Amino acid sequence: LLGCSMALGALVASAPPDILDKLTKVGKNLGVAIAIREDIRQLWFVSEYPEKYSADVLNKKKLLPIILATSNSSTSIKRQLGDIYFKRVLEKTDVEKILDILGNTDARRDSEDIFSCYRSQISNELELLFGKSSTCTLLTKYVDSLLD
């Protein structure tokens, strides 16, 4: 959606095709970065505020840190997560178990690294498009506000 929004803005401004393509890419990367940030928050926001459990976690949504943990971790970690995810219904105690298991992996760090890469890529693309102009500064501040 953000890629489409950026493209529509470029079209309305009669931007040349190469600018249109680059802004579409910025928008797509922004959408991915926002999704990654939300996946991270849905898991670790709970540890800071235990009374607030994410419906996505309880509904077994495959959040990026969980995907990374099941892809990159030991067989033991995969089995532990599988045992929880194969349950018909997750409970609050299962979320705590998931967080404990993820604490024994690099899933949070890896997810944050991927998020940081997208964030840097967006900033670099904006700077390539607009240089060190006030437009670049304004767009970068807007992007930062969306990603913080």
mmCIF file of N, CA and C in Angstrom:
data_model
loop_
_atom_site.group_PDB
_atom_site.id
_atom_site.type_symbol
_atom_site.label_atom_id
_atom_site.label_comp_id
_atom_site.label_asym_id
_atom_site.label_seq_id
_atom_site.Cartn_x
_atom_site.Cartn_y
_atom_site.Cartn_z
ATOM 1 N N LEU A 1 0.810 -1.201 0.000
ATOM 2 C CA LEU A 1 0.000 0.000 0.000
ATOM 3 C C LEU A 1 0.855 1.268 0.000
ATOM 4 N N LEU A 2 1.949 1.228 0.755
ATOM 5 C CA LEU A 2 2.791 2.424 0.806
ATOM 6 C C LEU A 2 3.529 2.627 -0.507
ATOM 7 N N GLY A 3 3.901 1.531 -1.160
ATOM 8 C CA GLY A 3 4.524 1.645 -2.481
ATOM 9 C C GLY A 3 3.566 2.274 -3.468
ATOM 10 N N CYS A 4 2.324 1.866 -3.431
ATOM 11 C CA CYS A 4 1.288 2.426 -4.303
ATOM 12 C C CYS A 4 1.048 3.899 -3.981
ATOM 13 N N SER A 5 1.014 4.229 -2.716
ATOM 14 C CA SER A 5 0.801 5.621 -2.311
ATOM 15 C C SER A 5 1.926 6.522 -2.803
ATOM 16 N N MET A 6 3.154 6.038 -2.658
ATOM 17 C CA MET A 6 4.300 6.830 -3.129
ATOM 18 C C MET A 6 4.251 6.973 -4.649
ATOM 19 N N ALA A 7 3.874 5.894 -5.339
ATOM 20 C CA ALA A 7 3.782 5.939 -6.800
ATOM 21 C C ALA A 7 2.705 6.919 -7.244
ATOM 22 N N LEU A 8 1.569 6.904 -6.563
ATOM 23 C CA LEU A 8 0.488 7.826 -6.931
ATOM 24 C C LEU A 8 0.907 9.275 -6.718
ATOM 25 N N GLY A 9 1.616 9.530 -5.635
ATOM 26 C CA GLY A 9 2.124 10.880 -5.401
ATOM 27 C C GLY A 9 3.066 11.314 -6.516
ATOM 28 N N ALA A 10 3.924 10.391 -6.942
ATOM 29 C CA ALA A 10 4.862 10.698 -8.022
ATOM 30 C C ALA A 10 4.124 10.924 -9.335
ATOM 31 N N LEU A 11 3.089 10.134 -9.579
ATOM 32 C CA LEU A 11 2.297 10.304 -10.804
ATOM 33 C C LEU A 11 1.585 11.656 -10.829
ATOM 34 N N VAL A 12 0.999 12.023 -9.705
ATOM 35 C CA VAL A 12 0.299 13.309 -9.615
ATOM 36 C C VAL A 12 1.278 14.460 -9.837
ATOM 37 N N ALA A 13 2.509 14.282 -9.387
ATOM 38 C CA ALA A 13 3.525 15.320 -9.545
ATOM 39 C C ALA A 13 4.218 15.245 -10.913
ATOM 40 N N SER A 14 3.744 14.334 -11.762
ATOM 41 C CA SER A 14 4.319 14.148 -13.107
ATOM 42 C C SER A 14 5.809 13.816 -13.061
ATOM 43 N N ALA A 15 6.192 12.978 -12.114
ATOM 44 C CA ALA A 15 7.593 12.558 -11.983
ATOM 45 C C ALA A 15 7.959 11.640 -13.147
ATOM 46 N N PRO A 16 9.210 11.690 -13.572
ATOM 47 C CA PRO A 16 9.649 10.784 -14.637
ATOM 48 C C PRO A 16 9.613 9.323 -14.165
ATOM 49 N N PRO A 17 9.576 8.366 -15.105
ATOM 50 C CA PRO A 17 9.444 6.948 -14.739
ATOM 51 C C PRO A 17 10.508 6.433 -13.778
ATOM 52 N N ASP A 18 11.757 6.887 -13.898
ATOM 53 C CA ASP A 18 12.787 6.379 -12.994
ATOM 54 C C ASP A 18 12.535 6.836 -11.549
ATOM 55 N N ILE A 19 12.055 8.056 -11.384
ATOM 56 C CA ILE A 19 11.709 8.559 -10.039
ATOM 57 C C ILE A 19 10.492 7.800 -9.509
ATOM 58 N N LEU A 20 9.530 7.571 -10.362
ATOM 59 C CA LEU A 20 8.333 6.814 -9.985
ATOM 60 C C LEU A 20 8.730 5.434 -9.463
ATOM 61 N N ASP A 21 9.609 4.744 -10.183
ATOM 62 C CA ASP A 21 10.058 3.416 -9.765
ATOM 63 C C ASP A 21 10.791 3.461 -8.426
ATOM 64 N N LYS A 22 11.646 4.461 -8.257
ATOM 65 C CA LYS A 22 12.413 4.570 -7.010
ATOM 66 C C LYS A 22 11.514 4.885 -5.819
ATOM 67 N N LEU A 23 10.544 5.757 -6.024
ATOM 68 C CA LEU A 23 9.618 6.078 -4.930
ATOM 69 C C LEU A 23 8.726 4.884 -4.594
ATOM 70 N N THR A 24 8.354 4.118 -5.610
ATOM 71 C CA THR A 24 7.582 2.900 -5.356
ATOM 72 C C THR A 24 8.400 1.949 -4.492
ATOM 73 N N LYS A 25 9.682 1.801 -4.805
ATOM 74 C CA LYS A 25 10.568 0.936 -4.027
ATOM 75 C C LYS A 25 10.698 1.442 -2.589
ATOM 76 N N VAL A 26 10.841 2.749 -2.414
ATOM 77 C CA VAL A 26 10.914 3.329 -1.066
ATOM 78 C C VAL A 26 9.649 2.984 -0.285
ATOM 79 N N GLY A 27 8.503 3.146 -0.916
ATOM 80 C CA GLY A 27 7.233 2.850 -0.248
ATOM 81 C C GLY A 27 7.102 1.386 0.130
ATOM 82 N N LYS A 28 7.497 0.493 -0.784
ATOM 83 C CA LYS A 28 7.442 -0.940 -0.477
ATOM 84 C C LYS A 28 8.363 -1.272 0.689
ATOM 85 N N ASN A 29 9.575 -0.732 0.666
ATOM 86 C CA ASN A 29 10.518 -0.985 1.764
ATOM 87 C C ASN A 29 10.011 -0.419 3.081
ATOM 88 N N LEU A 30 9.353 0.716 3.014
ATOM 89 C CA LEU A 30 8.771 1.313 4.216
ATOM 90 C C LEU A 30 7.688 0.405 4.787
ATOM 91 N N GLY A 31 6.847 -0.141 3.925
ATOM 92 C CA GLY A 31 5.805 -1.061 4.377
ATOM 93 C C GLY A 31 6.380 -2.305 5.040
ATOM 94 N N VAL A 32 7.434 -2.852 4.463
ATOM 95 C CA VAL A 32 8.086 -4.032 5.048
ATOM 96 C C VAL A 32 8.704 -3.673 6.401
ATOM 97 N N ALA A 33 9.370 -2.535 6.467
ATOM 98 C CA ALA A 33 9.996 -2.112 7.724
ATOM 99 C C ALA A 33 8.956 -1.943 8.829
ATOM 100 N N ILE A 34 7.836 -1.347 8.499
ATOM 101 C CA ILE A 34 6.771 -1.166 9.491
ATOM 102 C C ILE A 34 6.255 -2.522 9.963
ATOM 103 N N ALA A 35 6.072 -3.454 9.045
ATOM 104 C CA ALA A 35 5.587 -4.790 9.409
ATOM 105 C C ALA A 35 6.584 -5.503 10.324
ATOM 106 N N ILE A 36 7.874 -5.387 10.022
ATOM 107 C CA ILE A 36 8.900 -6.018 10.862
ATOM 108 C C ILE A 36 8.891 -5.403 12.256
ATOM 109 N N ARG A 37 8.825 -4.068 12.311
ATOM 110 C CA ARG A 37 8.799 -3.398 13.616
ATOM 111 C C ARG A 37 7.589 -3.869 14.437
ATOM 112 N N GLU A 38 6.447 -4.002 13.790
ATOM 113 C CA GLU A 38 5.250 -4.450 14.506
ATOM 114 C C GLU A 38 5.385 -5.891 14.983
ATOM 115 N N ASP A 39 5.996 -6.745 14.173
ATOM 116 C CA ASP A 39 6.219 -8.128 14.607
ATOM 117 C C ASP A 39 7.086 -8.173 15.856
ATOM 118 N N ILE A 40 8.134 -7.375 15.869
ATOM 119 C CA ILE A 40 9.021 -7.318 17.039
ATOM 120 C C ILE A 40 8.259 -6.810 18.259
ATOM 121 N N ARG A 41 7.511 -5.753 18.072
ATOM 122 C CA ARG A 41 6.765 -5.166 19.202
ATOM 123 C C ARG A 41 5.700 -6.109 19.740
ATOM 124 N N GLN A 42 5.063 -6.869 18.856
ATOM 125 C CA GLN A 42 3.997 -7.756 19.322
ATOM 126 C C GLN A 42 4.523 -8.838 20.248
ATOM 127 N N LEU A 43 5.773 -9.198 20.078
ATOM 128 C CA LEU A 43 6.353 -10.191 20.981
ATOM 129 C C LEU A 43 6.954 -9.548 22.222
ATOM 130 N N TRP A 44 7.786 -8.549 22.045
ATOM 131 C CA TRP A 44 8.535 -8.026 23.185
ATOM 132 C C TRP A 44 7.839 -6.891 23.911
ATOM 133 N N PHE A 45 6.797 -6.331 23.370
ATOM 134 C CA PHE A 45 5.972 -5.383 24.109
ATOM 135 C C PHE A 45 5.318 -6.108 25.277
ATOM 136 N N VAL A 46 4.966 -7.384 25.045
ATOM 137 C CA VAL A 46 4.329 -8.208 26.071
ATOM 138 C C VAL A 46 5.230 -8.367 27.287
ATOM 139 N N SER A 47 6.533 -8.527 27.050
ATOM 140 C CA SER A 47 7.426 -8.728 28.189
ATOM 141 C C SER A 47 7.538 -7.467 29.039
ATOM 142 N N GLU A 48 7.328 -6.310 28.424
ATOM 143 C CA GLU A 48 7.368 -5.058 29.181
ATOM 144 C C GLU A 48 6.032 -4.753 29.853
ATOM 145 N N TYR A 49 4.952 -5.225 29.235
ATOM 146 C CA TYR A 49 3.596 -4.999 29.755
ATOM 147 C C TYR A 49 2.838 -6.329 29.715
ATOM 148 N N PRO A 50 3.081 -7.206 30.685
ATOM 149 C CA PRO A 50 2.530 -8.565 30.638
ATOM 150 C C PRO A 50 1.007 -8.634 30.556
ATOM 151 N N GLU A 51 0.323 -7.598 30.967
ATOM 152 C CA GLU A 51 -1.135 -7.640 30.917
ATOM 153 C C GLU A 51 -1.670 -7.446 29.492
ATOM 154 N N LYS A 52 -0.805 -7.084 28.569
ATOM 155 C CA LYS A 52 -1.223 -6.818 27.193
ATOM 156 C C LYS A 52 -0.657 -7.894 26.267
ATOM 157 N N TYR A 53 -1.455 -8.900 26.001
ATOM 158 C CA TYR A 53 -1.024 -9.953 25.099
ATOM 159 C C TYR A 53 -1.560 -9.682 23.701
ATOM 160 N N SER A 54 -0.702 -9.835 22.737
ATOM 161 C CA SER A 54 -1.076 -9.576 21.361
ATOM 162 C C SER A 54 -2.006 -10.666 20.836
ATOM 163 N N ALA A 55 -3.081 -10.252 20.199
ATOM 164 C CA ALA A 55 -4.002 -11.209 19.584
ATOM 165 C C ALA A 55 -3.297 -11.989 18.483
ATOM 166 N N ASP A 56 -2.380 -11.344 17.773
ATOM 167 C CA ASP A 56 -1.652 -12.046 16.710
ATOM 168 C C ASP A 56 -0.811 -13.180 17.265
ATOM 169 N N VAL A 57 -0.189 -12.970 18.415
ATOM 170 C CA VAL A 57 0.603 -14.038 19.021
ATOM 171 C C VAL A 57 -0.323 -15.156 19.485
ATOM 172 N N LEU A 58 -1.393 -14.803 20.161
ATOM 173 C CA LEU A 58 -2.338 -15.811 20.644
ATOM 174 C C LEU A 58 -3.017 -16.559 19.498
ATOM 175 N N ASN A 59 -3.144 -15.911 18.334
ATOM 176 C CA ASN A 59 -3.733 -16.552 17.155
ATOM 177 C C ASN A 59 -2.700 -17.252 16.286
ATOM 178 N N LYS A 60 -1.477 -17.350 16.780
ATOM 179 C CA LYS A 60 -0.390 -18.092 16.138
ATOM 180 C C LYS A 60 0.052 -17.510 14.805
ATOM 181 N N LYS A 61 -0.024 -16.206 14.684
ATOM 182 C CA LYS A 61 0.499 -15.570 13.481
ATOM 183 C C LYS A 61 2.003 -15.830 13.417
ATOM 184 N N LYS A 62 2.494 -16.092 12.238
ATOM 185 C CA LYS A 62 3.922 -16.371 12.058
ATOM 186 C C LYS A 62 4.678 -15.049 11.973
ATOM 187 N N LEU A 63 5.035 -14.515 13.117
ATOM 188 C CA LEU A 63 5.783 -13.268 13.205
ATOM 189 C C LEU A 63 7.232 -13.510 12.794
ATOM 190 N N LEU A 64 7.895 -12.499 12.248
ATOM 191 C CA LEU A 64 9.256 -12.653 11.753
ATOM 192 C C LEU A 64 10.207 -13.283 12.775
ATOM 193 N N PRO A 65 10.238 -12.843 14.032
ATOM 194 C CA PRO A 65 11.171 -13.484 14.971
ATOM 195 C C PRO A 65 10.915 -14.987 15.136
ATOM 196 N N ILE A 66 9.673 -15.398 15.071
ATOM 197 C CA ILE A 66 9.353 -16.823 15.195
ATOM 198 C C ILE A 66 9.807 -17.569 13.940
ATOM 199 N N ILE A 67 9.594 -16.964 12.788
ATOM 200 C CA ILE A 67 10.062 -17.574 11.537
ATOM 201 C C ILE A 67 11.582 -17.719 11.564
ATOM 202 N N LEU A 68 12.281 -16.672 11.997
ATOM 203 C CA LEU A 68 13.741 -16.729 12.070
ATOM 204 C C LEU A 68 14.202 -17.793 13.064
ATOM 205 N N ALA A 69 13.520 -17.874 14.192
ATOM 206 C CA ALA A 69 13.902 -18.871 15.199
ATOM 207 C C ALA A 69 13.695 -20.286 14.664
ATOM 208 N N THR A 70 12.613 -20.524 13.970
ATOM 209 C CA THR A 70 12.373 -21.872 13.446
ATOM 210 C C THR A 70 13.283 -22.182 12.264
ATOM 211 N N SER A 71 13.740 -21.164 11.578
ATOM 212 C CA SER A 71 14.627 -21.380 10.425
ATOM 213 C C SER A 71 16.085 -21.535 10.825
ATOM 214 N N ASN A 72 16.512 -20.787 11.830
ATOM 215 C CA ASN A 72 17.942 -20.682 12.123
ATOM 216 C C ASN A 72 18.390 -21.347 13.417
ATOM 217 N N SER A 73 17.483 -21.919 14.163
ATOM 218 C CA SER A 73 17.835 -22.442 15.482
ATOM 219 C C SER A 73 18.018 -23.950 15.463
ATOM 220 N N SER A 74 18.393 -24.458 16.618
ATOM 221 C CA SER A 74 18.619 -25.895 16.771
ATOM 222 C C SER A 74 17.298 -26.656 16.661
ATOM 223 N N THR A 75 17.442 -27.950 16.482
ATOM 224 C CA THR A 75 16.266 -28.826 16.406
ATOM 225 C C THR A 75 15.469 -28.750 17.700
ATOM 226 N N SER A 76 16.153 -28.629 18.806
ATOM 227 C CA SER A 76 15.486 -28.537 20.105
ATOM 228 C C SER A 76 14.568 -27.311 20.173
ATOM 229 N N ILE A 77 15.080 -26.164 19.729
ATOM 230 C CA ILE A 77 14.278 -24.931 19.733
ATOM 231 C C ILE A 77 13.080 -25.094 18.799
ATOM 232 N N LYS A 78 13.321 -25.657 17.632
ATOM 233 C CA LYS A 78 12.231 -25.869 16.671
ATOM 234 C C LYS A 78 11.142 -26.756 17.266
ATOM 235 N N ARG A 79 11.543 -27.800 17.962
ATOM 236 C CA ARG A 79 10.563 -28.703 18.583
ATOM 237 C C ARG A 79 9.770 -27.990 19.666
ATOM 238 N N GLN A 80 10.473 -27.212 20.481
ATOM 239 C CA GLN A 80 9.791 -26.494 21.563
ATOM 240 C C GLN A 80 8.746 -25.536 20.997
ATOM 241 N N LEU A 81 9.121 -24.777 19.961
ATOM 242 C CA LEU A 81 8.158 -23.860 19.341
ATOM 243 C C LEU A 81 7.029 -24.641 18.668
ATOM 244 N N GLY A 82 7.380 -25.747 18.013
ATOM 245 C CA GLY A 82 6.364 -26.579 17.357
ATOM 246 C C GLY A 82 5.360 -27.130 18.347
ATOM 247 N N ASP A 83 5.834 -27.552 19.506
ATOM 248 C CA ASP A 83 4.931 -28.074 20.533
ATOM 249 C C ASP A 83 3.895 -27.029 20.938
ATOM 250 N N ILE A 84 4.321 -25.796 21.019
ATOM 251 C CA ILE A 84 3.390 -24.727 21.390
ATOM 252 C C ILE A 84 2.461 -24.409 20.218
ATOM 253 N N TYR A 85 3.015 -24.273 19.032
ATOM 254 C CA TYR A 85 2.216 -23.862 17.877
ATOM 255 C C TYR A 85 1.261 -24.941 17.380
ATOM 256 N N PHE A 86 1.502 -26.195 17.750
ATOM 257 C CA PHE A 86 0.572 -27.242 17.338
ATOM 258 C C PHE A 86 -0.626 -27.355 18.277
ATOM 259 N N LYS A 87 -0.601 -26.628 19.384
ATOM 260 C CA LYS A 87 -1.756 -26.608 20.276
ATOM 261 C C LYS A 87 -2.924 -25.956 19.542
ATOM 262 N N ARG A 88 -4.103 -26.383 19.854
ATOM 263 C CA ARG A 88 -5.280 -25.828 19.182
ATOM 264 C C ARG A 88 -5.480 -24.355 19.540
ATOM 265 N N VAL A 89 -5.318 -24.035 20.811
ATOM 266 C CA VAL A 89 -5.517 -22.667 21.294
ATOM 267 C C VAL A 89 -4.329 -22.301 22.183
ATOM 268 N N LEU A 90 -3.785 -21.109 21.963
ATOM 269 C CA LEU A 90 -2.699 -20.634 22.817
ATOM 270 C C LEU A 90 -3.267 -19.845 23.988
ATOM 271 N N GLU A 91 -2.577 -19.971 25.099
ATOM 272 C CA GLU A 91 -2.954 -19.232 26.299
ATOM 273 C C GLU A 91 -1.835 -18.268 26.656
ATOM 274 N N LYS A 92 -2.092 -17.394 27.614
ATOM 275 C CA LYS A 92 -1.086 -16.403 28.010
ATOM 276 C C LYS A 92 0.212 -17.058 28.468
ATOM 277 N N THR A 93 0.117 -18.184 29.124
ATOM 278 C CA THR A 93 1.329 -18.865 29.571
ATOM 279 C C THR A 93 2.155 -19.363 28.384
ATOM 280 N N ASP A 94 1.489 -19.670 27.266
ATOM 281 C CA ASP A 94 2.209 -20.098 26.063
ATOM 282 C C ASP A 94 3.032 -18.951 25.483
ATOM 283 N N VAL A 95 2.496 -17.734 25.573
ATOM 284 C CA VAL A 95 3.240 -16.570 25.082
ATOM 285 C C VAL A 95 4.516 -16.401 25.906
ATOM 286 N N GLU A 96 4.400 -16.584 27.204
ATOM 287 C CA GLU A 96 5.577 -16.488 28.065
ATOM 288 C C GLU A 96 6.605 -17.556 27.699
ATOM 289 N N LYS A 97 6.130 -18.764 27.388
ATOM 290 C CA LYS A 97 7.033 -19.837 26.967
ATOM 291 C C LYS A 97 7.713 -19.486 25.641
ATOM 292 N N ILE A 98 6.951 -18.928 24.715
ATOM 293 C CA ILE A 98 7.512 -18.517 23.422
ATOM 294 C C ILE A 98 8.615 -17.496 23.647
ATOM 295 N N LEU A 99 8.366 -16.522 24.502
ATOM 296 C CA LEU A 99 9.375 -15.498 24.791
ATOM 297 C C LEU A 99 10.618 -16.104 25.433
ATOM 298 N N ASP A 100 10.414 -17.062 26.326
ATOM 299 C CA ASP A 100 11.558 -17.740 26.943
ATOM 300 C C ASP A 100 12.378 -18.485 25.893
ATOM 301 N N ILE A 101 11.693 -19.181 25.000
ATOM 302 C CA ILE A 101 12.383 -19.930 23.945
ATOM 303 C C ILE A 101 13.132 -18.968 23.029
ATOM 304 N N LEU A 102 12.458 -17.900 22.624
ATOM 305 C CA LEU A 102 13.102 -16.926 21.735
ATOM 306 C C LEU A 102 14.305 -16.268 22.404
ATOM 307 N N GLY A 103 14.263 -16.171 23.721
ATOM 308 C CA GLY A 103 15.392 -15.614 24.461
ATOM 309 C C GLY A 103 16.663 -16.446 24.329
ATOM 310 N N ASN A 104 16.508 -17.687 23.936
ATOM 311 C CA ASN A 104 17.654 -18.581 23.724
ATOM 312 C C ASN A 104 18.098 -18.618 22.261
ATOM 313 N N THR A 105 17.588 -17.691 21.461
ATOM 314 C CA THR A 105 17.933 -17.619 20.043
ATOM 315 C C THR A 105 18.417 -16.211 19.710
ATOM 316 N N ASP A 106 18.806 -16.033 18.479
ATOM 317 C CA ASP A 106 19.176 -14.701 17.987
ATOM 318 C C ASP A 106 18.016 -14.032 17.253
ATOM 319 N N ALA A 107 16.810 -14.544 17.415
ATOM 320 C CA ALA A 107 15.671 -14.081 16.626
ATOM 321 C C ALA A 107 15.385 -12.589 16.810
ATOM 322 N N ARG A 108 15.467 -12.094 18.026
ATOM 323 C CA ARG A 108 15.192 -10.677 18.242
ATOM 324 C C ARG A 108 16.275 -9.824 17.591
ATOM 325 N N ARG A 109 17.523 -10.158 17.838
ATOM 326 C CA ARG A 109 18.633 -9.401 17.246
ATOM 327 C C ARG A 109 18.577 -9.465 15.716
ATOM 328 N N ASP A 110 18.328 -10.662 15.181
ATOM 329 C CA ASP A 110 18.259 -10.815 13.731
ATOM 330 C C ASP A 110 17.110 -10.002 13.144
ATOM 331 N N SER A 111 15.965 -10.004 13.818
ATOM 332 C CA SER A 111 14.813 -9.214 13.351
ATOM 333 C C SER A 111 15.130 -7.724 13.394
ATOM 334 N N GLU A 112 15.760 -7.289 14.476
ATOM 335 C CA GLU A 112 16.134 -5.878 14.595
ATOM 336 C C GLU A 112 17.180 -5.492 13.549
ATOM 337 N N ASP A 113 18.089 -6.418 13.231
ATOM 338 C CA ASP A 113 19.084 -6.161 12.179
ATOM 339 C C ASP A 113 18.415 -6.005 10.813
ATOM 340 N N ILE A 114 17.451 -6.865 10.520
ATOM 341 C CA ILE A 114 16.731 -6.769 9.253
ATOM 342 C C ILE A 114 15.971 -5.448 9.186
ATOM 343 N N PHE A 115 15.312 -5.091 10.295
ATOM 344 C CA PHE A 115 14.608 -3.810 10.360
ATOM 345 C C PHE A 115 15.565 -2.656 10.094
ATOM 346 N N SER A 116 16.729 -2.680 10.734
ATOM 347 C CA SER A 116 17.722 -1.615 10.556
ATOM 348 C C SER A 116 18.207 -1.530 9.118
ATOM 349 N N CYS A 117 18.362 -2.674 8.479
ATOM 350 C CA CYS A 117 18.778 -2.675 7.067
ATOM 351 C C CYS A 117 17.731 -1.997 6.187
ATOM 352 N N TYR A 118 16.465 -2.308 6.418
ATOM 353 C CA TYR A 118 15.407 -1.656 5.645
ATOM 354 C C TYR A 118 15.382 -0.156 5.915
ATOM 355 N N ARG A 119 15.527 0.203 7.174
ATOM 356 C CA ARG A 119 15.515 1.622 7.532
ATOM 357 C C ARG A 119 16.659 2.368 6.848
ATOM 358 N N SER A 120 17.846 1.788 6.858
ATOM 359 C CA SER A 120 18.998 2.406 6.197
ATOM 360 C C SER A 120 18.801 2.481 4.699
ATOM 361 N N GLN A 121 18.252 1.429 4.138
ATOM 362 C CA GLN A 121 18.013 1.399 2.698
ATOM 363 C C GLN A 121 17.040 2.505 2.289
ATOM 364 N N ILE A 122 16.009 2.719 3.070
ATOM 365 C CA ILE A 122 15.041 3.783 2.783
ATOM 366 C C ILE A 122 15.736 5.140 2.829
ATOM 367 N N SER A 123 16.512 5.385 3.872
ATOM 368 C CA SER A 123 17.219 6.665 3.998
ATOM 369 C C SER A 123 18.171 6.886 2.828
ATOM 370 N N ASN A 124 18.904 5.840 2.458
ATOM 371 C CA ASN A 124 19.846 5.953 1.336
ATOM 372 C C ASN A 124 19.129 6.234 0.021
ATOM 373 N N GLU A 125 18.005 5.564 -0.191
ATOM 374 C CA GLU A 125 17.245 5.768 -1.427
ATOM 375 C C GLU A 125 16.693 7.193 -1.498
ATOM 376 N N LEU A 126 16.209 7.694 -0.363
ATOM 377 C CA LEU A 126 15.705 9.070 -0.353
ATOM 378 C C LEU A 126 16.826 10.065 -0.636
ATOM 379 N N GLU A 127 17.995 9.816 -0.065
ATOM 380 C CA GLU A 127 19.119 10.715 -0.303
ATOM 381 C C GLU A 127 19.581 10.652 -1.762
ATOM 382 N N LEU A 128 19.556 9.462 -2.354
ATOM 383 C CA LEU A 128 19.912 9.343 -3.771
ATOM 384 C C LEU A 128 18.905 10.074 -4.652
ATOM 385 N N LEU A 129 17.661 10.025 -4.259
ATOM 386 C CA LEU A 129 16.609 10.692 -5.042
ATOM 387 C C LEU A 129 16.660 12.209 -4.907
ATOM 388 N N PHE A 130 16.836 12.694 -3.685
ATOM 389 C CA PHE A 130 16.656 14.122 -3.422
ATOM 390 C C PHE A 130 17.917 14.834 -2.948
ATOM 391 N N GLY A 131 19.029 14.106 -2.832
ATOM 392 C CA GLY A 131 20.251 14.735 -2.332
ATOM 393 C C GLY A 131 20.076 15.183 -0.896
ATOM 394 N N LYS A 132 20.782 16.236 -0.536
ATOM 395 C CA LYS A 132 20.698 16.757 0.840
ATOM 396 C C LYS A 132 19.700 17.916 0.917
ATOM 397 N N SER A 133 18.653 17.815 0.121
ATOM 398 C CA SER A 133 17.677 18.897 0.029
ATOM 399 C C SER A 133 16.718 18.911 1.219
ATOM 400 N N SER A 134 15.943 19.974 1.301
ATOM 401 C CA SER A 134 14.925 20.071 2.355
ATOM 402 C C SER A 134 13.846 19.012 2.145
ATOM 403 N N THR A 135 13.596 18.629 0.893
ATOM 404 C CA THR A 135 12.626 17.562 0.612
ATOM 405 C C THR A 135 13.091 16.256 1.232
ATOM 406 N N CYS A 136 14.372 15.946 1.059
ATOM 407 C CA CYS A 136 14.935 14.722 1.641
ATOM 408 C C CYS A 136 14.839 14.767 3.164
ATOM 409 N N THR A 137 15.170 15.899 3.748
ATOM 410 C CA THR A 137 15.106 16.041 5.206
ATOM 411 C C THR A 137 13.679 15.849 5.704
ATOM 412 N N LEU A 138 12.732 16.457 5.016
ATOM 413 C CA LEU A 138 11.326 16.351 5.411
ATOM 414 C C LEU A 138 10.827 14.910 5.297
ATOM 415 N N LEU A 139 11.131 14.260 4.176
ATOM 416 C CA LEU A 139 10.698 12.874 3.991
ATOM 417 C C LEU A 139 11.377 11.939 4.997
ATOM 418 N N THR A 140 12.640 12.168 5.271
ATOM 419 C CA THR A 140 13.365 11.337 6.236
ATOM 420 C C THR A 140 12.760 11.488 7.629
ATOM 421 N N LYS A 141 12.421 12.701 8.015
ATOM 422 C CA LYS A 141 11.781 12.913 9.315
ATOM 423 C C LYS A 141 10.421 12.195 9.376
ATOM 424 N N TYR A 142 9.685 12.257 8.278
ATOM 425 C CA TYR A 142 8.380 11.584 8.225
ATOM 426 C C TYR A 142 8.554 10.060 8.348
ATOM 427 N N VAL A 143 9.506 9.516 7.600
ATOM 428 C CA VAL A 143 9.782 8.090 7.667
ATOM 429 C C VAL A 143 10.200 7.701 9.086
ATOM 430 N N ASP A 144 11.073 8.485 9.680
ATOM 431 C CA ASP A 144 11.516 8.210 11.054
ATOM 432 C C ASP A 144 10.338 8.204 12.024
ATOM 433 N N SER A 145 9.395 9.124 11.831
ATOM 434 C CA SER A 145 8.237 9.163 12.723
ATOM 435 C C SER A 145 7.382 7.910 12.558
ATOM 436 N N LEU A 146 7.337 7.344 11.356
ATOM 437 C CA LEU A 146 6.577 6.119 11.134
ATOM 438 C C LEU A 146 7.283 4.897 11.716
ATOM 439 N N LEU A 147 8.597 4.946 11.752
ATOM 440 C CA LEU A 147 9.362 3.775 12.159
ATOM 441 C C LEU A 147 9.779 3.792 13.638
ATOM 442 N N ASP A 148 9.554 4.886 14.336
ATOM 443 C CA ASP A 148 9.920 4.936 15.769
ATOM 444 C C ASP A 148 8.800 4.426 16.641
#
